[in-house]
Amino acid sequence: MAELLNMMRKAMETSGQSRYRISKETGIAESVLSRFMSGETALTVETVGRLAD
C-alpha cells in the first residue's frame, strides 16, 4: 500500500492534478481518495483498476 501511495502522490505532484480532479475523472469519491492518501484505509482492487485506467 505504501508504494502505491507514494506513486500516487508523485503522479499528482508532477501532473498538478488534485484529488478533486482525479475524483471527477475516475468516478471515485474524493473522500475515498482522501482517506487513502491519509493512510486511513486501503483501496479496493476495483478502485486501483479505475485509477490505472
Short mmCIF file of N, CA and C in Angstrom, two decimals:
data_model
loop_
_atom_site.label_atom_id
_atom_site.label_comp_id
_atom_site.label_asym_id
_atom_site.label_seq_id
_atom_site.Cartn_x
_atom_site.Cartn_y
_atom_site.Cartn_z
N MET A 1 0.82 -1.19 0.00
CA MET A 1 0.00 0.00 0.00
C MET A 1 0.87 1.26 0.00
N ALA A 2 1.95 1.24 0.74
CA ALA A 2 2.82 2.42 0.82
C ALA A 2 3.41 2.77 -0.53
N GLU A 3 3.76 1.75 -1.30
CA GLU A 3 4.34 2.01 -2.62
C GLU A 3 3.31 2.67 -3.54
N LEU A 4 2.08 2.17 -3.52
CA LEU A 4 1.02 2.76 -4.34
C LEU A 4 0.75 4.20 -3.90
N LEU A 5 0.73 4.43 -2.61
CA LEU A 5 0.50 5.77 -2.09
C LEU A 5 1.60 6.73 -2.56
N ASN A 6 2.85 6.29 -2.47
CA ASN A 6 3.96 7.13 -2.93
C ASN A 6 3.89 7.41 -4.42
N MET A 7 3.52 6.40 -5.20
CA MET A 7 3.38 6.57 -6.64
C MET A 7 2.28 7.58 -6.96
N MET A 8 1.17 7.47 -6.24
CA MET A 8 0.05 8.37 -6.48
C MET A 8 0.41 9.80 -6.10
N ARG A 9 1.07 9.98 -4.97
CA ARG A 9 1.49 11.32 -4.55
C ARG A 9 2.43 11.94 -5.58
N LYS A 10 3.38 11.15 -6.07
CA LYS A 10 4.34 11.65 -7.06
C LYS A 10 3.64 12.01 -8.36
N ALA A 11 2.71 11.16 -8.80
CA ALA A 11 1.97 11.43 -10.03
C ALA A 11 1.13 12.70 -9.90
N MET A 12 0.50 12.88 -8.75
CA MET A 12 -0.30 14.09 -8.52
C MET A 12 0.59 15.33 -8.52
N GLU A 13 1.75 15.21 -7.92
CA GLU A 13 2.68 16.34 -7.84
C GLU A 13 3.18 16.73 -9.22
N THR A 14 3.58 15.76 -10.01
CA THR A 14 4.14 16.07 -11.33
C THR A 14 3.08 16.52 -12.33
N SER A 15 1.86 16.00 -12.20
CA SER A 15 0.80 16.37 -13.14
C SER A 15 0.03 17.60 -12.69
N GLY A 16 0.13 17.94 -11.41
CA GLY A 16 -0.61 19.08 -10.89
C GLY A 16 -2.08 18.79 -10.66
N GLN A 17 -2.47 17.52 -10.72
CA GLN A 17 -3.87 17.17 -10.52
C GLN A 17 -4.19 17.07 -9.03
N SER A 18 -5.39 17.50 -8.69
CA SER A 18 -5.86 17.43 -7.31
C SER A 18 -6.71 16.18 -7.10
N ARG A 19 -6.98 15.87 -5.85
CA ARG A 19 -7.88 14.75 -5.55
C ARG A 19 -9.25 15.01 -6.17
N TYR A 20 -9.68 16.26 -6.14
CA TYR A 20 -10.98 16.61 -6.73
C TYR A 20 -11.01 16.26 -8.22
N ARG A 21 -9.98 16.64 -8.93
CA ARG A 21 -9.94 16.38 -10.39
C ARG A 21 -9.88 14.87 -10.67
N ILE A 22 -9.06 14.16 -9.91
CA ILE A 22 -8.97 12.71 -10.08
C ILE A 22 -10.32 12.07 -9.79
N SER A 23 -10.98 12.56 -8.76
CA SER A 23 -12.30 12.05 -8.39
C SER A 23 -13.28 12.22 -9.54
N LYS A 24 -13.31 13.39 -10.14
CA LYS A 24 -14.23 13.66 -11.24
C LYS A 24 -13.91 12.82 -12.47
N GLU A 25 -12.63 12.61 -12.74
CA GLU A 25 -12.22 11.86 -13.93
C GLU A 25 -12.43 10.36 -13.78
N THR A 26 -12.34 9.84 -12.56
CA THR A 26 -12.42 8.40 -12.34
C THR A 26 -13.75 7.93 -11.77
N GLY A 27 -14.51 8.86 -11.20
CA GLY A 27 -15.76 8.48 -10.55
C GLY A 27 -15.55 7.93 -9.14
N ILE A 28 -14.34 8.03 -8.63
CA ILE A 28 -14.03 7.59 -7.27
C ILE A 28 -14.29 8.77 -6.34
N ALA A 29 -15.03 8.53 -5.28
CA ALA A 29 -15.37 9.60 -4.35
C ALA A 29 -14.10 10.26 -3.81
N GLU A 30 -14.14 11.58 -3.72
CA GLU A 30 -12.98 12.30 -3.20
C GLU A 30 -12.68 11.87 -1.77
N SER A 31 -13.71 11.52 -1.01
CA SER A 31 -13.49 11.08 0.38
C SER A 31 -12.70 9.78 0.42
N VAL A 32 -12.92 8.89 -0.55
CA VAL A 32 -12.17 7.63 -0.63
C VAL A 32 -10.70 7.94 -0.90
N LEU A 33 -10.45 8.83 -1.84
CA LEU A 33 -9.07 9.22 -2.15
C LEU A 33 -8.42 9.89 -0.95
N SER A 34 -9.16 10.73 -0.27
CA SER A 34 -8.62 11.43 0.90
C SER A 34 -8.24 10.45 2.01
N ARG A 35 -9.11 9.49 2.29
CA ARG A 35 -8.81 8.50 3.34
C ARG A 35 -7.61 7.65 2.95
N PHE A 36 -7.48 7.32 1.67
CA PHE A 36 -6.33 6.55 1.22
C PHE A 36 -5.05 7.38 1.35
N MET A 37 -5.10 8.63 0.90
CA MET A 37 -3.92 9.49 0.94
C MET A 37 -3.46 9.77 2.37
N SER A 38 -4.38 9.72 3.33
CA SER A 38 -4.01 9.96 4.72
C SER A 38 -3.61 8.68 5.44
N GLY A 39 -3.73 7.54 4.75
CA GLY A 39 -3.34 6.27 5.34
C GLY A 39 -4.42 5.62 6.19
N GLU A 40 -5.63 6.17 6.18
CA GLU A 40 -6.72 5.64 6.99
C GLU A 40 -7.27 4.32 6.46
N THR A 41 -7.22 4.14 5.15
CA THR A 41 -7.83 2.95 4.55
C THR A 41 -7.06 2.55 3.30
N ALA A 42 -7.25 1.31 2.91
CA ALA A 42 -6.65 0.81 1.67
C ALA A 42 -7.67 0.94 0.54
N LEU A 43 -7.21 0.86 -0.67
CA LEU A 43 -8.10 0.89 -1.82
C LEU A 43 -8.47 -0.53 -2.22
N THR A 44 -9.67 -0.69 -2.75
CA THR A 44 -10.07 -2.00 -3.26
C THR A 44 -9.37 -2.24 -4.59
N VAL A 45 -9.36 -3.47 -5.01
CA VAL A 45 -8.76 -3.82 -6.31
C VAL A 45 -9.49 -3.08 -7.42
N GLU A 46 -10.80 -2.99 -7.31
CA GLU A 46 -11.60 -2.28 -8.32
C GLU A 46 -11.18 -0.80 -8.40
N THR A 47 -11.00 -0.17 -7.26
CA THR A 47 -10.62 1.24 -7.24
C THR A 47 -9.23 1.44 -7.82
N VAL A 48 -8.31 0.56 -7.50
CA VAL A 48 -6.96 0.65 -8.08
C VAL A 48 -7.04 0.51 -9.59
N GLY A 49 -7.87 -0.39 -10.07
CA GLY A 49 -8.06 -0.56 -11.51
C GLY A 49 -8.59 0.70 -12.17
N ARG A 50 -9.53 1.36 -11.51
CA ARG A 50 -10.09 2.60 -12.06
C ARG A 50 -9.04 3.70 -12.11
N LEU A 51 -8.17 3.74 -11.14
CA LEU A 51 -7.09 4.72 -11.15
C LEU A 51 -6.08 4.43 -12.27
N ALA A 52 -5.84 3.16 -12.50
CA ALA A 52 -4.86 2.76 -13.52
C ALA A 52 -5.33 3.11 -14.93
N ASP A 53 -6.64 3.10 -15.13
CA ASP A 53 -7.17 3.41 -16.45
C ASP A 53 -6.97 4.87 -16.73
#
